[in-house]
Amino acid sequence: MANTCEHECETPWCDRPAPHTTVCYHCANTVRDQFDQITTRDLYTLHQVAIGQEQPATINKEKRNTRTSDGDIRFNIWQTWWNLTHHWPGLMDALPARKDAAKVVTGCTRDMDQAYAILYGENTDKLTPAEVAEKMRDHAFDARTPPDLSQWFKNELGIHITARRIQQLVKDGTIEPERRTKGGHVTVRPVSLYRHLIRKQLPNT
């Protein structure tokens, strides 16, 4: 008989087995891979936004040329930059063995999501609709949890959208979840999210 009391990963989006630690190896490896993909240029630009020398990608395009006054620091963005450059790097080694591994994975994922939203917004201009349609026919095109779907969109389509944003779209009923995992976490089909992003770009929709 299967052990129904096996400890599960404690990240908010996962219910994979994690019998010896608070986080499964999949989540630990995923966050480290994502962390390694952050470029020096990304961190430099994030710092420039934090100190008011650049505007976030989410600022309306008509306002892109405006700047905050000298010394006007966006402290929440500065904190994200500091976490990514000073706090999280020292916690990546031997991550699954850490007692606070789930908190590290969750916190680092949150900061990376915020950083990419600040730097890139929700950009759907990288591929043409035909190219996207081709991607949609791929055998790997399955429903995924928001963090996995966020990474899939970045890797496969060049689209940056945060896991937190996907979760909010499901919560407010904008997109329908495909199913829930055994642990009750939602999964979303990539096509559902992509259709929402396309509708956002069309006039009067």
mmCIF file of C-alpha atoms in Angstrom:
data_model
loop_
_atom_site.group_PDB
_atom_site.id
_atom_site.type_symbol
_atom_site.label_atom_id
_atom_site.label_comp_id
_atom_site.label_asym_id
_atom_site.label_seq_id
_atom_site.Cartn_x
_atom_site.Cartn_y
_atom_site.Cartn_z
ATOM 1 C CA MET A 1 0.000 0.000 0.000
ATOM 2 C CA ALA A 2 1.308 3.441 -0.907
ATOM 3 C CA ASN A 3 2.359 5.735 1.875
ATOM 4 C CA THR A 4 -0.353 8.380 1.991
ATOM 5 C CA CYS A 5 1.537 10.391 4.618
ATOM 6 C CA GLU A 6 4.631 11.077 2.531
ATOM 7 C CA HIS A 7 5.879 14.606 3.048
ATOM 8 C CA GLU A 8 5.254 16.904 0.080
ATOM 9 C CA CYS A 9 7.086 19.933 -1.238
ATOM 10 C CA GLU A 10 6.082 22.994 0.772
ATOM 11 C CA THR A 11 6.239 25.547 -2.043
ATOM 12 C CA PRO A 12 2.771 27.041 -2.721
ATOM 13 C CA TRP A 13 2.531 25.612 -6.248
ATOM 14 C CA CYS A 14 3.887 22.060 -5.866
ATOM 15 C CA ASP A 15 2.867 18.790 -4.262
ATOM 16 C CA ARG A 16 5.708 16.546 -5.416
ATOM 17 C CA PRO A 17 7.252 14.213 -2.827
ATOM 18 C CA ALA A 18 9.935 15.776 -0.632
ATOM 19 C CA PRO A 19 10.536 13.086 1.990
ATOM 20 C CA HIS A 20 13.761 14.458 3.460
ATOM 21 C CA THR A 21 13.467 18.228 3.132
ATOM 22 C CA THR A 22 10.932 21.043 2.764
ATOM 23 C CA VAL A 23 11.331 21.325 -1.013
ATOM 24 C CA CYS A 24 11.471 18.778 -3.836
ATOM 25 C CA TYR A 25 14.494 18.496 -6.098
ATOM 26 C CA HIS A 26 12.465 19.672 -9.091
ATOM 27 C CA CYS A 27 11.632 23.014 -7.467
ATOM 28 C CA ALA A 28 15.172 23.401 -6.122
ATOM 29 C CA ASN A 29 16.728 22.732 -9.523
ATOM 30 C CA THR A 30 14.191 24.938 -11.310
ATOM 31 C CA VAL A 31 14.823 27.981 -9.116
ATOM 32 C CA ARG A 32 18.592 27.573 -9.459
ATOM 33 C CA ASP A 33 18.333 27.264 -13.241
ATOM 34 C CA GLN A 34 16.106 30.347 -13.400
ATOM 35 C CA PHE A 35 18.436 32.256 -11.089
ATOM 36 C CA ASP A 36 21.431 31.412 -13.289
ATOM 37 C CA GLN A 37 19.600 32.883 -16.309
ATOM 38 C CA ILE A 38 19.500 36.373 -14.793
ATOM 39 C CA THR A 39 22.087 38.415 -16.665
ATOM 40 C CA THR A 40 24.438 41.096 -15.425
ATOM 41 C CA ARG A 41 22.625 43.473 -17.770
ATOM 42 C CA ASP A 42 19.281 42.570 -16.170
ATOM 43 C CA LEU A 43 20.641 43.362 -12.717
ATOM 44 C CA TYR A 44 22.225 46.623 -13.882
ATOM 45 C CA THR A 45 18.971 47.785 -15.467
ATOM 46 C CA LEU A 46 16.995 46.732 -12.402
ATOM 47 C CA HIS A 47 19.307 48.863 -10.260
ATOM 48 C CA GLN A 48 18.856 51.811 -12.628
ATOM 49 C CA VAL A 49 15.085 51.479 -12.272
ATOM 50 C CA ALA A 50 15.439 51.245 -8.497
ATOM 51 C CA ILE A 51 17.384 54.509 -8.267
ATOM 52 C CA GLY A 52 15.059 56.326 -10.665
ATOM 53 C CA GLN A 53 17.318 56.478 -13.725
ATOM 54 C CA GLU A 54 15.121 54.166 -15.807
ATOM 55 C CA GLN A 55 11.392 53.472 -15.932
ATOM 56 C CA PRO A 56 9.836 50.033 -15.362
ATOM 57 C CA ALA A 57 8.536 48.273 -18.466
ATOM 58 C CA THR A 58 5.052 48.483 -16.977
ATOM 59 C CA ILE A 59 5.061 52.288 -17.207
ATOM 60 C CA ASN A 60 2.891 53.569 -20.057
ATOM 61 C CA LYS A 61 4.992 54.132 -23.189
ATOM 62 C CA GLU A 62 4.059 57.823 -23.385
ATOM 63 C CA LYS A 63 5.752 58.295 -20.021
ATOM 64 C CA ARG A 64 8.923 56.362 -20.775
ATOM 65 C CA ASN A 65 11.034 59.504 -21.153
ATOM 66 C CA THR A 66 10.117 60.818 -17.736
ATOM 67 C CA ARG A 67 12.363 60.181 -14.756
ATOM 68 C CA THR A 68 11.981 60.390 -11.069
ATOM 69 C CA SER A 69 13.815 63.241 -9.403
ATOM 70 C CA ASP A 70 17.445 62.725 -8.392
ATOM 71 C CA GLY A 71 17.685 60.552 -5.326
ATOM 72 C CA ASP A 72 14.109 59.306 -5.667
ATOM 73 C CA ILE A 73 14.670 55.635 -4.906
ATOM 74 C CA ARG A 74 11.971 53.036 -5.489
ATOM 75 C CA PHE A 75 12.649 51.130 -2.300
ATOM 76 C CA ASN A 76 10.592 48.044 -3.138
ATOM 77 C CA ILE A 77 12.495 47.621 -6.423
ATOM 78 C CA TRP A 78 15.792 48.360 -4.716
ATOM 79 C CA GLN A 79 15.005 45.622 -2.192
ATOM 80 C CA THR A 80 14.348 43.176 -5.043
ATOM 81 C CA TRP A 81 17.658 44.127 -6.673
ATOM 82 C CA TRP A 82 19.499 43.742 -3.359
ATOM 83 C CA ASN A 83 17.954 40.324 -2.732
ATOM 84 C CA LEU A 84 18.980 39.089 -6.183
ATOM 85 C CA THR A 85 22.526 40.407 -5.933
ATOM 86 C CA HIS A 86 23.348 39.914 -2.254
ATOM 87 C CA HIS A 87 20.842 37.692 -0.442
ATOM 88 C CA TRP A 88 19.790 34.787 -2.661
ATOM 89 C CA PRO A 89 23.190 33.958 -4.275
ATOM 90 C CA GLY A 90 24.555 32.719 -0.965
ATOM 91 C CA LEU A 91 21.595 30.404 -0.413
ATOM 92 C CA MET A 92 21.661 28.479 -3.703
ATOM 93 C CA ASP A 93 24.328 25.925 -2.724
ATOM 94 C CA ALA A 94 23.002 22.694 -1.212
ATOM 95 C CA LEU A 95 19.527 24.194 -1.443
ATOM 96 C CA PRO A 96 17.419 21.048 -0.901
ATOM 97 C CA ALA A 97 19.277 20.297 2.335
ATOM 98 C CA ARG A 98 18.445 23.652 3.909
ATOM 99 C CA LYS A 99 15.754 23.615 6.594
ATOM 100 C CA ASP A 100 14.317 26.807 5.090
ATOM 101 C CA ALA A 101 14.595 25.572 1.489
ATOM 102 C CA ALA A 102 10.905 26.080 0.685
ATOM 103 C CA LYS A 103 11.041 29.671 1.949
ATOM 104 C CA VAL A 104 14.178 30.296 -0.122
ATOM 105 C CA VAL A 105 12.598 28.881 -3.291
ATOM 106 C CA THR A 106 9.354 30.800 -2.764
ATOM 107 C CA GLY A 107 11.085 34.086 -1.925
ATOM 108 C CA CYS A 108 13.619 33.883 -4.725
ATOM 109 C CA THR A 109 10.900 32.981 -7.247
ATOM 110 C CA ARG A 110 8.840 35.968 -6.080
ATOM 111 C CA ASP A 111 11.781 38.333 -6.527
ATOM 112 C CA MET A 112 12.640 36.937 -9.964
ATOM 113 C CA ASP A 113 9.009 37.273 -11.049
ATOM 114 C CA GLN A 114 8.957 40.878 -9.885
ATOM 115 C CA ALA A 115 12.285 41.655 -11.556
ATOM 116 C CA TYR A 116 11.187 40.292 -14.935
ATOM 117 C CA ALA A 117 7.876 42.138 -14.718
ATOM 118 C CA ILE A 118 9.782 45.373 -14.017
ATOM 119 C CA LEU A 119 12.294 44.778 -16.804
ATOM 120 C CA TYR A 120 10.129 43.291 -19.541
ATOM 121 C CA GLY A 121 6.469 43.582 -18.646
ATOM 122 C CA GLU A 122 4.217 41.077 -20.396
ATOM 123 C CA ASN A 123 5.729 41.124 -23.870
ATOM 124 C CA THR A 124 4.070 39.092 -26.635
ATOM 125 C CA ASP A 125 5.980 40.612 -29.551
ATOM 126 C CA LYS A 126 8.826 38.100 -29.806
ATOM 127 C CA LEU A 127 7.093 35.583 -32.120
ATOM 128 C CA THR A 128 4.519 35.907 -34.882
ATOM 129 C CA PRO A 129 1.080 34.300 -34.392
ATOM 130 C CA ALA A 130 2.063 31.560 -36.867
ATOM 131 C CA GLU A 131 5.230 30.821 -34.913
ATOM 132 C CA VAL A 132 3.269 30.673 -31.700
ATOM 133 C CA ALA A 133 0.697 28.345 -33.281
ATOM 134 C CA GLU A 134 3.538 26.027 -34.243
ATOM 135 C CA LYS A 135 4.764 26.015 -30.671
ATOM 136 C CA MET A 136 1.251 25.235 -29.482
ATOM 137 C CA ARG A 137 1.277 21.960 -31.438
ATOM 138 C CA ASP A 138 4.342 20.744 -29.570
ATOM 139 C CA HIS A 139 3.852 17.525 -27.590
ATOM 140 C CA ALA A 140 5.097 19.352 -24.489
ATOM 141 C CA PHE A 141 2.120 21.715 -24.664
ATOM 142 C CA ASP A 142 0.406 20.609 -21.469
ATOM 143 C CA ALA A 143 -1.270 22.291 -18.534
ATOM 144 C CA ARG A 144 1.273 23.524 -16.003
ATOM 145 C CA THR A 145 1.415 25.148 -12.602
ATOM 146 C CA PRO A 146 1.885 28.946 -12.749
ATOM 147 C CA PRO A 147 5.664 28.890 -12.017
ATOM 148 C CA ASP A 148 6.275 26.177 -14.628
ATOM 149 C CA LEU A 149 4.021 27.974 -17.108
ATOM 150 C CA SER A 150 5.841 31.266 -16.523
ATOM 151 C CA GLN A 151 9.156 29.562 -17.292
ATOM 152 C CA TRP A 152 7.661 27.781 -20.328
ATOM 153 C CA PHE A 153 6.451 31.067 -21.806
ATOM 154 C CA LYS A 154 9.876 32.611 -21.324
ATOM 155 C CA ASN A 155 11.787 29.664 -22.806
ATOM 156 C CA GLU A 156 9.453 28.759 -25.662
ATOM 157 C CA LEU A 157 7.861 32.051 -26.685
ATOM 158 C CA GLY A 158 10.109 34.768 -25.316
ATOM 159 C CA ILE A 159 7.181 36.107 -23.292
ATOM 160 C CA HIS A 160 7.761 37.333 -19.753
ATOM 161 C CA ILE A 161 4.782 36.950 -17.443
ATOM 162 C CA THR A 162 5.105 36.243 -13.750
ATOM 163 C CA ALA A 163 3.704 33.254 -11.895
ATOM 164 C CA ARG A 164 1.988 35.658 -9.520
ATOM 165 C CA ARG A 165 0.216 37.341 -12.444
ATOM 166 C CA ILE A 166 -0.953 33.971 -13.787
ATOM 167 C CA GLN A 167 -2.284 33.025 -10.365
ATOM 168 C CA GLN A 168 -4.187 36.314 -10.170
ATOM 169 C CA LEU A 169 -5.710 35.776 -13.631
ATOM 170 C CA VAL A 170 -7.013 32.403 -12.466
ATOM 171 C CA LYS A 171 -8.229 33.796 -9.156
ATOM 172 C CA ASP A 172 -10.248 36.594 -10.755
ATOM 173 C CA GLY A 173 -11.716 34.257 -13.388
ATOM 174 C CA THR A 174 -9.954 35.824 -16.381
ATOM 175 C CA ILE A 175 -8.548 32.458 -17.437
ATOM 176 C CA GLU A 176 -9.877 29.021 -16.571
ATOM 177 C CA PRO A 177 -7.624 26.466 -14.894
ATOM 178 C CA GLU A 178 -7.332 23.112 -16.641
ATOM 179 C CA ARG A 179 -7.232 20.947 -13.544
ATOM 180 C CA ARG A 180 -5.776 20.827 -10.056
ATOM 181 C CA THR A 181 -2.900 18.726 -8.836
ATOM 182 C CA LYS A 182 -3.352 16.208 -6.055
ATOM 183 C CA GLY A 183 -2.323 18.924 -3.642
ATOM 184 C CA GLY A 184 -4.967 21.306 -4.947
ATOM 185 C CA HIS A 185 -2.681 23.566 -6.988
ATOM 186 C CA VAL A 186 -4.105 24.952 -10.223
ATOM 187 C CA THR A 187 -2.683 24.189 -13.645
ATOM 188 C CA VAL A 188 -3.260 26.267 -16.765
ATOM 189 C CA ARG A 189 -2.937 25.395 -20.439
ATOM 190 C CA PRO A 190 -0.501 27.677 -22.277
ATOM 191 C CA VAL A 191 -3.085 28.373 -24.985
ATOM 192 C CA SER A 192 -5.526 29.794 -22.410
ATOM 193 C CA LEU A 193 -2.954 32.266 -21.162
ATOM 194 C CA TYR A 194 -1.753 33.166 -24.646
ATOM 195 C CA ARG A 195 -5.282 33.918 -25.856
ATOM 196 C CA HIS A 196 -5.729 36.265 -22.909
ATOM 197 C CA LEU A 197 -2.492 38.104 -23.730
ATOM 198 C CA ILE A 198 -3.480 38.460 -27.377
ATOM 199 C CA ARG A 199 -6.928 39.814 -26.453
ATOM 200 C CA LYS A 200 -5.252 42.441 -24.277
ATOM 201 C CA GLN A 201 -3.396 43.783 -27.313
ATOM 202 C CA LEU A 202 -6.457 44.040 -29.557
ATOM 203 C CA PRO A 203 -8.424 47.321 -29.645
ATOM 204 C CA ASN A 204 -11.766 47.483 -27.837
ATOM 205 C CA THR A 205 -11.295 44.127 -26.096
#
